[in-house]
């Protein structure tokens, strides 16, 4: 009887600890969502102060990664989790690594807002804003899927990445055409291209996050799988 | 007495298993080194066949990542390692994630070799080759540091990344100047710029690998530390 109570106690402590970690991941995710929104807003409104704020706040993102990583390691040592408990911790550790890299890309995007653009160039930034909103929605949805460990939403996010890739390619082509027409604008437009690239990479990382959710819920590694394989594995 | 033998047996099995995993990491690292060399060779000699081989071989890199990840998880479950043993496994799991991403960048670089360049453009590729050799040396050195868990070499690699960044910036500036002078070349030169960016990113990832070595040996997380902090932590 004592034995049973003890094991129940240990197990409930594990759940409590993992709940704290999951809440921290959500807080980190929320901060990064805000960072992305602020970076896009800074570009759209040419707000250099907001851009600088995004760049400075990236340090907080890094701190979150280090803290959550530590918490996960400590749970492994103390609780020696197996099977799905360990899988959850692994999924969380991979998730925060990707979230931190999304933070890096967001900082890179914010740097573009420190540049000044003429009105014609400003028009080009509208496309960046559209791509940004699209990627922002992916990030929002995948964090939502993480909170509820919802495979169906994760699958939708995973599929969305193809659309983001196509949108990114269209923008790059348009920006290259603009550079050909006005070669003096090249250095400035290159910065816009880097931002588009950063947004595309954030999309890739949201796809990774979706894969970790499927890995946790289904116990199957779906990295490097084709879209069809993935859907099959996630639904089986 | 029996107890002691048993614990010795368990511990020596852990060592054996971890040795196998470490050898696998070295094999994966060796494959990626070869991939990078082949990608650079393919660009320098305009060898589309070799470029295609690099692209195809990336699947093997992905397989390595999945296999080693599985091996690490299985060791955690079976051996419930603590302290430095767990730290080693964590360092390995982070290492293979970065190695896989280096593989992705290598595949992107190889794609450039599928393009054809005129002789003037071919001259620009020489700079890419120099940057490539520099980054290739970093990769070689950090894998060497991993094999011997050598903090001093890891520190050297970490420092080297700043030089790679400067080299990359110089190349990008040169390529932009070329695009301004000959706007029709823009789409082609953009591909060279993407490759330079990929090489710069490989440098970043080698820096990450160096940090994991320091993390394992010193038991200190040195990610997001300044160069001075890092050196202090690694040598203390």
Short mmCIF file of C-alpha atoms in Angstrom, two decimals:
data_model
loop_
_atom_site.label_atom_id
_atom_site.label_comp_id
_atom_site.label_asym_id
_atom_site.label_seq_id
_atom_site.Cartn_x
_atom_site.Cartn_y
_atom_site.Cartn_z
CA UNK A 1 0.00 0.00 0.00
CA UNK A 2 2.80 2.37 0.98
CA UNK A 3 4.63 1.34 -2.15
CA UNK A 4 1.62 2.21 -4.27
CA UNK A 5 1.19 5.60 -2.63
CA UNK A 6 4.82 6.35 -3.08
CA UNK A 7 4.78 5.48 -6.76
CA UNK A 8 1.62 7.54 -7.16
CA UNK A 9 3.36 10.39 -5.44
CA UNK A 10 6.41 10.17 -7.66
CA UNK A 11 4.27 9.98 -10.73
CA UNK A 12 2.14 12.95 -9.74
CA UNK A 13 5.28 14.99 -9.08
CA UNK A 14 6.48 14.12 -12.55
CA UNK A 15 3.23 15.43 -13.96
CA UNK A 16 3.47 18.61 -11.95
CA UNK A 17 7.04 19.21 -13.06
CA UNK A 18 6.27 18.51 -16.69
CA UNK A 19 3.26 20.85 -16.51
CA UNK A 20 5.52 23.65 -15.34
CA UNK A 21 7.91 22.94 -18.21
CA UNK A 22 5.08 22.88 -20.74
CA UNK A 23 3.83 26.22 -19.42
CA UNK A 24 7.34 27.61 -19.83
CA UNK A 25 7.45 26.39 -23.43
CA UNK A 26 4.13 28.15 -24.04
CA UNK A 27 5.49 31.34 -22.46
CA UNK A 28 8.60 31.12 -24.64
CA UNK A 29 6.42 30.48 -27.71
CA UNK A 30 4.17 33.42 -26.83
CA UNK A 31 7.18 35.71 -26.53
CA UNK A 32 8.48 34.62 -29.94
CA UNK A 33 5.07 35.14 -31.55
CA UNK A 34 5.09 38.65 -30.15
CA UNK A 35 8.66 39.17 -31.40
CA UNK A 36 7.65 38.15 -34.92
CA UNK A 37 4.59 40.42 -34.87
CA UNK A 38 6.67 43.32 -33.60
CA UNK A 39 9.38 42.76 -36.23
CA UNK A 40 6.77 42.79 -39.02
CA UNK A 41 5.06 45.85 -37.52
CA UNK A 42 8.43 47.62 -37.26
CA UNK A 43 9.04 47.01 -40.98
CA UNK A 44 5.53 48.03 -42.04
CA UNK A 45 5.59 51.27 -40.04
CA UNK A 46 9.34 51.97 -40.37
CA UNK A 47 9.54 52.00 -36.57
CA UNK A 48 13.25 51.75 -35.73
CA UNK A 49 12.59 51.93 -31.99
CA UNK A 50 10.34 48.86 -32.09
CA UNK A 51 12.92 47.08 -34.26
CA UNK A 52 15.60 47.75 -31.68
CA UNK A 53 13.29 46.44 -28.96
CA UNK A 54 12.89 43.17 -30.87
CA UNK A 55 16.67 42.85 -31.24
CA UNK A 56 17.21 43.49 -27.50
CA UNK A 57 14.42 41.15 -26.40
CA UNK A 58 16.02 38.20 -28.21
CA UNK A 59 18.24 37.77 -25.13
CA UNK A 60 15.11 36.80 -23.17
CA UNK A 61 14.33 34.14 -25.76
CA UNK A 62 17.82 32.71 -25.29
CA UNK A 63 17.35 32.70 -21.51
CA UNK A 64 14.12 30.73 -21.88
CA UNK A 65 15.90 28.09 -23.95
CA UNK A 66 18.66 27.65 -21.38
CA UNK A 67 16.20 27.50 -18.47
CA UNK A 68 13.83 24.97 -20.06
CA UNK A 69 16.75 22.84 -21.25
CA UNK A 70 18.00 22.72 -17.66
CA UNK A 71 14.55 21.83 -16.33
CA UNK A 72 14.26 18.95 -18.81
CA UNK A 73 17.68 17.52 -17.92
CA UNK A 74 16.84 17.75 -14.23
CA UNK A 75 13.57 15.83 -14.78
CA UNK A 76 15.42 13.08 -16.65
CA UNK A 77 17.94 12.71 -13.83
CA UNK A 78 15.40 12.87 -10.99
CA UNK A 79 12.49 10.96 -12.52
CA UNK A 80 14.21 8.60 -14.97
CA UNK A 81 11.17 8.70 -17.23
CA UNK A 82 10.58 5.98 -19.81
CA UNK A 83 8.38 5.52 -22.87
CA UNK A 84 5.97 8.38 -23.51
CA UNK A 85 7.25 10.52 -20.60
CA UNK A 86 10.76 10.49 -22.00
CA UNK A 87 9.39 11.08 -25.49
CA UNK A 88 7.62 14.20 -24.24
CA UNK A 89 10.81 15.57 -22.72
CA UNK A 90 12.75 14.83 -25.92
CA UNK A 91 10.02 16.55 -27.96
CA UNK A 92 10.20 19.58 -25.65
CA UNK A 93 14.00 19.79 -25.89
CA UNK A 94 13.86 19.71 -29.67
CA UNK A 95 10.98 22.20 -29.67
CA UNK A 96 12.83 24.84 -27.64
CA UNK A 97 15.93 24.48 -29.81
CA UNK A 98 13.83 25.29 -32.90
CA UNK A 99 11.96 28.07 -31.07
CA UNK A 100 15.27 29.68 -30.16
CA UNK A 101 16.35 29.59 -33.82
CA UNK A 102 13.00 31.16 -34.81
CA UNK A 103 13.94 33.90 -32.35
CA UNK A 104 17.27 34.37 -34.19
CA UNK A 105 15.47 34.73 -37.53
CA UNK A 106 13.06 37.24 -35.99
CA UNK A 107 15.99 39.33 -34.83
CA UNK A 108 17.39 39.25 -38.37
CA UNK A 109 14.04 40.40 -39.75
CA UNK A 110 13.89 43.29 -37.28
CA UNK A 111 17.25 44.53 -38.53
CA UNK A 112 15.67 45.33 -41.91
CA UNK A 113 13.39 47.85 -40.19
CA UNK A 114 16.50 49.82 -39.23
CA UNK A 115 16.98 50.62 -42.96
CA UNK A 116 15.09 53.41 -44.71
CA UNK A 117 13.19 52.72 -47.92
CA UNK A 118 11.73 55.02 -50.58
CA UNK A 119 8.02 54.78 -51.39
CA UNK A 120 8.49 52.40 -54.33
CA UNK A 121 10.63 50.08 -52.21
CA UNK A 122 8.09 50.41 -49.41
CA UNK A 123 5.55 48.83 -51.79
CA UNK A 124 7.75 45.75 -52.06
CA UNK A 125 7.66 45.38 -48.30
CA UNK A 126 3.89 44.72 -48.49
CA UNK A 127 4.66 41.29 -49.91
CA UNK A 128 6.99 40.63 -47.03
CA UNK A 129 4.15 41.56 -44.69
CA UNK A 130 1.81 39.04 -46.36
CA UNK A 131 4.40 36.27 -46.11
CA UNK A 132 5.03 37.31 -42.52
CA UNK A 133 1.36 37.02 -41.59
CA UNK A 134 1.19 33.61 -43.21
CA UNK A 135 4.21 32.35 -41.28
CA UNK A 136 2.93 34.04 -38.11
CA UNK A 137 -0.30 32.06 -38.44
CA UNK A 138 1.72 28.82 -38.83
CA UNK A 139 3.65 29.64 -35.67
CA UNK A 140 0.45 30.47 -33.79
CA UNK A 141 -1.23 27.25 -34.95
CA UNK A 142 1.71 24.97 -34.16
CA UNK A 143 2.02 26.42 -30.65
CA UNK A 144 -1.70 25.84 -30.24
CA UNK A 145 -1.21 22.25 -31.45
CA UNK A 146 1.62 21.86 -28.93
CA UNK A 147 -0.56 23.10 -26.05
CA UNK A 148 -3.23 20.52 -26.86
CA UNK A 149 -0.85 17.90 -28.39
CA UNK A 150 -3.21 17.96 -31.36
CA UNK A 151 -1.95 15.86 -34.29
CA UNK A 152 -4.54 17.08 -36.80
CA UNK A 153 -3.53 20.74 -36.38
CA UNK A 154 0.13 19.70 -36.52
CA UNK A 155 -0.57 17.99 -39.86
CA UNK A 156 -2.23 21.14 -41.23
CA UNK A 157 0.77 23.26 -40.23
CA UNK A 158 3.09 20.72 -41.83
CA UNK A 159 1.19 20.99 -45.13
CA UNK A 160 1.12 24.78 -44.98
CA UNK A 161 4.90 24.95 -45.34
CA UNK A 162 4.71 24.08 -49.06
CA UNK A 163 2.48 27.13 -49.64
CA UNK A 164 4.91 29.34 -47.72
CA UNK A 165 7.78 28.03 -49.88
CA UNK A 166 5.89 28.95 -53.07
CA UNK A 167 5.00 32.39 -51.72
CA UNK A 168 8.65 32.94 -50.80
CA UNK A 169 9.82 31.95 -54.29
CA UNK A 170 7.35 34.36 -55.90
CA UNK A 171 8.56 37.21 -53.70
CA UNK A 172 12.21 36.45 -54.44
CA UNK A 173 11.53 36.46 -58.18
CA UNK A 174 9.72 39.79 -57.90
CA UNK A 175 12.54 41.31 -55.86
CA UNK A 176 15.14 40.09 -58.36
CA UNK A 177 13.19 41.69 -61.20
CA UNK A 178 13.17 44.94 -59.27
CA UNK A 179 16.94 44.72 -58.76
CA UNK A 180 17.50 44.14 -62.48
CA UNK A 181 15.43 47.25 -63.28
CA UNK A 182 17.11 49.42 -60.66
CA UNK A 183 20.58 48.04 -59.89
CA UNK A 184 21.38 50.87 -57.45
CA UNK A 185 18.71 49.45 -55.17
CA UNK A 186 20.50 46.09 -54.94
CA UNK A 187 22.09 46.44 -51.47
CA UNK A 188 18.79 47.61 -49.99
CA UNK A 189 16.66 45.01 -51.73
CA UNK A 190 19.10 42.29 -50.68
CA UNK A 191 18.09 43.04 -47.10
CA UNK A 192 14.46 42.50 -48.02
CA UNK A 193 15.41 39.19 -49.66
CA UNK A 194 17.23 38.11 -46.48
CA UNK A 195 14.07 38.86 -44.49
CA UNK A 196 11.94 36.85 -46.89
CA UNK A 197 14.44 34.02 -46.51
CA UNK A 198 14.24 34.30 -42.71
CA UNK A 199 10.45 34.05 -42.87
CA UNK A 200 10.72 30.99 -45.10
CA UNK A 201 13.08 29.41 -42.56
CA UNK A 202 10.63 30.14 -39.76
CA UNK A 203 8.08 28.20 -41.81
CA UNK A 204 10.55 25.27 -42.03
CA UNK A 205 11.00 25.35 -38.27
CA UNK A 206 7.25 25.41 -37.65
CA UNK A 207 7.17 22.25 -39.77
CA UNK A 208 9.81 20.74 -37.46
CA UNK A 209 7.70 21.67 -34.43
CA UNK A 210 4.71 19.91 -36.02
CA UNK A 211 6.87 16.79 -36.48
CA UNK A 212 7.84 16.77 -32.79
CA UNK A 213 4.16 16.83 -31.80
CA UNK A 214 3.45 13.85 -34.06
CA UNK A 215 6.57 12.12 -32.68
CA UNK A 216 5.32 12.56 -29.13
CA UNK A 217 1.67 11.60 -29.69
CA UNK A 218 2.25 8.72 -32.11
CA UNK A 219 5.64 7.55 -30.90
CA UNK A 220 6.90 7.61 -34.47
CA UNK A 221 9.77 9.59 -35.87
CA UNK A 222 8.37 11.38 -38.92
CA UNK A 223 11.35 13.56 -39.74
CA UNK A 224 12.50 13.26 -43.35
CA UNK A 225 9.22 11.50 -44.28
CA UNK A 226 7.25 12.44 -47.39
CA UNK A 227 3.95 14.30 -46.88
CA UNK A 228 1.99 11.12 -47.70
CA UNK A 229 4.01 8.92 -45.32
CA UNK A 230 3.62 11.53 -42.61
CA UNK A 231 -0.15 11.73 -42.99
CA UNK A 232 -0.40 7.97 -42.97
CA UNK A 233 1.75 7.62 -39.84
CA UNK A 234 -0.03 10.42 -38.00
CA UNK A 235 -3.49 9.04 -38.70
CA UNK A 236 -2.77 5.35 -38.20
CA UNK B 1 30.85 -8.81 -4.20
CA UNK B 2 28.23 -9.94 -6.68
CA UNK B 3 26.65 -6.51 -6.40
CA UNK B 4 29.94 -4.87 -7.30
CA UNK B 5 30.49 -7.09 -10.31
CA UNK B 6 26.99 -6.41 -11.52
CA UNK B 7 27.41 -2.66 -11.25
CA UNK B 8 30.74 -2.92 -13.00
CA UNK B 9 29.08 -4.95 -15.71
CA UNK B 10 26.28 -2.41 -16.15
CA UNK B 11 28.73 0.44 -16.24
CA UNK B 12 31.00 -1.23 -18.76
CA UNK B 13 27.99 -1.95 -20.98
CA UNK B 14 27.12 1.72 -20.86
CA UNK B 15 30.64 2.55 -21.98
CA UNK B 16 30.47 0.02 -24.78
CA UNK B 17 27.14 1.35 -25.98
CA UNK B 18 28.26 4.95 -25.82
CA UNK B 19 31.44 4.06 -27.73
CA UNK B 20 29.34 2.62 -30.53
CA UNK B 21 27.24 5.79 -30.61
CA UNK B 22 30.34 7.99 -30.64
CA UNK B 23 31.75 5.99 -33.53
CA UNK B 24 28.48 6.48 -35.37
CA UNK B 25 28.67 10.23 -34.80
CA UNK B 26 32.21 10.18 -36.24
CA UNK B 27 30.98 8.19 -39.26
CA UNK B 28 28.15 10.67 -39.78
CA UNK B 29 30.60 13.55 -39.42
CA UNK B 30 33.03 11.96 -41.89
CA UNK B 31 30.23 11.53 -44.42
CA UNK B 32 29.25 15.21 -44.08
CA UNK B 33 32.87 16.34 -44.47
CA UNK B 34 33.04 14.34 -47.66
CA UNK B 35 29.72 15.83 -48.81
CA UNK B 36 31.03 19.35 -48.29
CA UNK B 37 34.27 18.61 -50.12
CA UNK B 38 32.35 17.04 -52.99
CA UNK B 39 29.94 19.97 -53.21
CA UNK B 40 32.84 22.45 -53.40
CA UNK B 41 34.65 20.26 -55.93
CA UNK B 42 31.48 20.02 -58.03
CA UNK B 43 31.24 23.83 -58.14
CA UNK B 44 34.95 24.34 -58.89
CA UNK B 45 34.98 21.79 -61.74
CA UNK B 46 31.37 22.36 -62.92
CA UNK B 47 30.74 18.65 -62.34
CA UNK B 48 26.95 18.24 -62.38
CA UNK B 49 27.18 14.49 -61.84
CA UNK B 50 29.11 14.92 -58.60
CA UNK B 51 26.63 17.64 -57.52
CA UNK B 52 23.75 15.25 -58.07
CA UNK B 53 25.58 12.59 -56.06
CA UNK B 54 25.88 15.01 -53.12
CA UNK B 55 22.16 15.78 -53.33
CA UNK B 56 21.24 12.08 -53.40
CA UNK B 57 23.62 11.14 -50.59
CA UNK B 58 21.95 13.62 -48.21
CA UNK B 59 19.37 10.90 -47.53
CA UNK B 60 22.12 8.83 -45.87
CA UNK B 61 22.94 11.78 -43.60
CA UNK B 62 19.29 11.91 -42.54
CA UNK B 63 19.30 8.17 -41.84
CA UNK B 64 22.33 8.57 -39.59
CA UNK B 65 20.57 11.26 -37.58
CA UNK B 66 17.49 9.09 -37.04
CA UNK B 67 19.55 6.05 -36.09
CA UNK B 68 21.83 7.82 -33.61
CA UNK B 69 18.88 9.66 -32.07
CA UNK B 70 17.21 6.29 -31.50
CA UNK B 71 20.38 4.80 -30.00
CA UNK B 72 20.67 7.73 -27.56
CA UNK B 73 17.05 7.45 -26.42
CA UNK B 74 17.45 3.73 -25.92
CA UNK B 75 20.56 4.26 -23.75
CA UNK B 76 18.68 6.79 -21.59
CA UNK B 77 15.81 4.34 -21.06
CA UNK B 78 18.00 1.30 -20.42
CA UNK B 79 20.87 2.85 -18.46
CA UNK B 80 19.22 5.85 -16.78
CA UNK B 81 22.50 7.74 -16.90
CA UNK B 82 23.12 10.69 -14.62
CA UNK B 83 25.61 13.55 -14.42
CA UNK B 84 28.35 13.42 -17.03
CA UNK B 85 26.96 10.32 -18.80
CA UNK B 86 23.65 12.05 -19.42
CA UNK B 87 25.47 15.21 -20.42
CA UNK B 88 27.39 13.24 -23.03
CA UNK B 89 24.19 11.83 -24.51
CA UNK B 90 22.58 15.27 -24.56
CA UNK B 91 25.68 16.70 -26.26
CA UNK B 92 25.54 13.91 -28.85
CA UNK B 93 21.84 14.47 -29.57
CA UNK B 94 22.41 18.18 -30.11
CA UNK B 95 25.51 17.45 -32.20
CA UNK B 96 23.72 15.17 -34.65
CA UNK B 97 20.86 17.67 -35.03
CA UNK B 98 23.39 20.31 -36.11
CA UNK B 99 25.29 17.85 -38.29
CA UNK B 100 22.08 17.01 -40.12
CA UNK B 101 21.43 20.70 -40.76
CA UNK B 102 25.01 21.05 -42.06
CA UNK B 103 24.06 18.25 -44.45
CA UNK B 104 21.06 20.28 -45.62
CA UNK B 105 23.26 23.30 -46.32
CA UNK B 106 25.71 21.10 -48.22
CA UNK B 107 22.88 19.88 -50.43
CA UNK B 108 21.90 23.51 -51.11
CA UNK B 109 25.51 24.32 -52.07
CA UNK B 110 25.65 21.36 -54.44
CA UNK B 111 22.60 22.69 -56.29
CA UNK B 112 24.65 25.69 -57.44
CA UNK B 113 26.95 23.34 -59.34
CA UNK B 114 23.95 22.36 -61.48
CA UNK B 115 24.01 25.90 -62.94
CA UNK B 116 26.37 26.92 -65.74
CA UNK B 117 28.57 29.98 -65.37
CA UNK B 118 30.55 32.03 -67.90
CA UNK B 119 34.28 32.49 -67.35
CA UNK B 120 33.94 35.85 -65.58
CA UNK B 121 31.34 34.41 -63.21
CA UNK B 122 33.54 31.36 -62.75
CA UNK B 123 36.19 33.72 -61.32
CA UNK B 124 33.73 34.75 -58.62
CA UNK B 125 33.35 31.14 -57.62
CA UNK B 126 37.00 31.06 -56.56
CA UNK B 127 36.07 33.16 -53.52
CA UNK B 128 33.36 30.69 -52.68
CA UNK B 129 35.98 27.96 -52.85
CA UNK B 130 38.24 29.81 -50.39
CA UNK B 131 35.38 30.33 -47.94
CA UNK B 132 34.42 26.69 -48.44
CA UNK B 133 37.91 25.47 -47.55
CA UNK B 134 37.95 27.67 -44.47
CA UNK B 135 34.59 26.31 -43.28
CA UNK B 136 35.64 22.76 -44.23
CA UNK B 137 38.67 23.13 -41.97
CA UNK B 138 36.42 24.29 -39.12
CA UNK B 139 34.21 21.24 -39.61
CA UNK B 140 37.23 18.95 -39.71
CA UNK B 141 38.70 20.48 -36.56
CA UNK B 142 35.48 20.41 -34.55
CA UNK B 143 34.91 16.74 -35.43
CA UNK B 144 38.46 16.09 -34.34
CA UNK B 145 37.77 17.96 -31.08
CA UNK B 146 34.63 15.85 -30.63
CA UNK B 147 36.57 12.61 -31.09
CA UNK B 148 39.04 13.60 -28.38
CA UNK B 149 36.60 15.80 -26.36
CA UNK B 150 39.28 18.46 -26.64
CA UNK B 151 38.18 21.82 -25.22
CA UNK B 152 41.17 23.80 -26.55
CA UNK B 153 40.49 22.84 -30.17
CA UNK B 154 36.78 23.53 -29.61
CA UNK B 155 37.69 27.05 -28.42
CA UNK B 156 39.81 27.64 -31.53
CA UNK B 157 36.93 26.58 -33.79
CA UNK B 158 34.59 28.83 -31.87
CA UNK B 159 36.87 31.82 -32.44
CA UNK B 160 37.32 30.98 -36.11
CA UNK B 161 33.64 31.67 -36.81
CA UNK B 162 34.16 35.45 -36.55
CA UNK B 163 36.74 35.26 -39.35
CA UNK B 164 34.34 33.21 -41.49
CA UNK B 165 31.64 35.84 -40.92
CA UNK B 166 33.96 38.61 -42.12
CA UNK B 167 35.03 36.58 -45.16
CA UNK B 168 31.38 35.94 -45.99
CA UNK B 169 30.53 39.65 -45.74
CA UNK B 170 33.41 40.55 -48.06
CA UNK B 171 32.25 38.00 -50.64
CA UNK B 172 28.65 39.20 -50.47
CA UNK B 173 29.77 42.80 -51.02
CA UNK B 174 31.85 41.74 -54.01
CA UNK B 175 28.99 39.75 -55.50
CA UNK B 176 26.59 42.67 -55.03
CA UNK B 177 29.01 44.97 -56.85
CA UNK B 178 29.13 42.48 -59.70
CA UNK B 179 25.32 42.38 -59.86
CA UNK B 180 25.15 46.20 -59.97
CA UNK B 181 27.62 46.22 -62.90
CA UNK B 182 25.86 43.42 -64.79
CA UNK B 183 22.19 43.26 -63.74
CA UNK B 184 21.41 40.44 -66.19
CA UNK B 185 23.63 38.20 -64.08
CA UNK B 186 21.50 38.77 -60.97
CA UNK B 187 19.54 35.48 -60.92
CA UNK B 188 22.76 33.50 -61.42
CA UNK B 189 24.80 35.46 -58.89
CA UNK B 190 21.99 35.17 -56.38
CA UNK B 191 22.64 31.44 -56.37
CA UNK B 192 26.29 32.05 -55.57
CA UNK B 193 25.21 34.37 -52.73
CA UNK B 194 22.93 31.63 -51.37
CA UNK B 195 25.88 29.24 -51.36
CA UNK B 196 28.07 31.73 -49.54
CA UNK B 197 25.27 32.12 -47.00
CA UNK B 198 25.06 28.33 -46.63
CA UNK B 199 28.80 28.17 -45.96
CA UNK B 200 28.47 30.93 -43.37
CA UNK B 201 25.69 28.97 -41.69
CA UNK B 202 27.84 25.84 -41.62
CA UNK B 203 30.41 27.96 -39.76
CA UNK B 204 27.70 28.93 -37.24
CA UNK B 205 26.82 25.29 -36.73
CA UNK B 206 30.46 24.29 -36.23
CA UNK B 207 30.48 26.93 -33.50
CA UNK B 208 27.44 25.21 -31.95
CA UNK B 209 29.27 21.86 -32.09
CA UNK B 210 32.22 23.44 -30.29
CA UNK B 211 29.83 24.66 -27.57
CA UNK B 212 28.43 21.16 -27.04
CA UNK B 213 31.96 19.82 -26.49
CA UNK B 214 32.63 22.50 -23.87
CA UNK B 215 29.22 21.77 -22.31
CA UNK B 216 30.09 18.09 -21.99
CA UNK B 217 33.63 18.46 -20.71
CA UNK B 218 33.06 21.41 -18.39
CA UNK B 219 29.44 20.76 -17.43
CA UNK B 220 28.64 24.36 -18.24
CA UNK B 221 26.16 25.65 -20.76
CA UNK B 222 28.08 28.16 -22.83
CA UNK B 223 25.47 28.87 -25.49
CA UNK B 224 24.74 32.58 -25.94
CA UNK B 225 27.89 33.48 -24.00
CA UNK B 226 30.31 36.14 -25.22
CA UNK B 227 33.69 34.99 -26.54
CA UNK B 228 35.40 36.17 -23.33
CA UNK B 229 32.90 34.44 -21.03
CA UNK B 230 33.25 31.29 -23.08
CA UNK B 231 37.01 31.24 -22.86
CA UNK B 232 36.87 31.89 -19.14
CA UNK B 233 34.35 29.09 -18.54
CA UNK B 234 36.18 26.62 -20.76
CA UNK B 235 39.54 27.21 -19.12
CA UNK B 236 38.38 27.46 -15.50
#
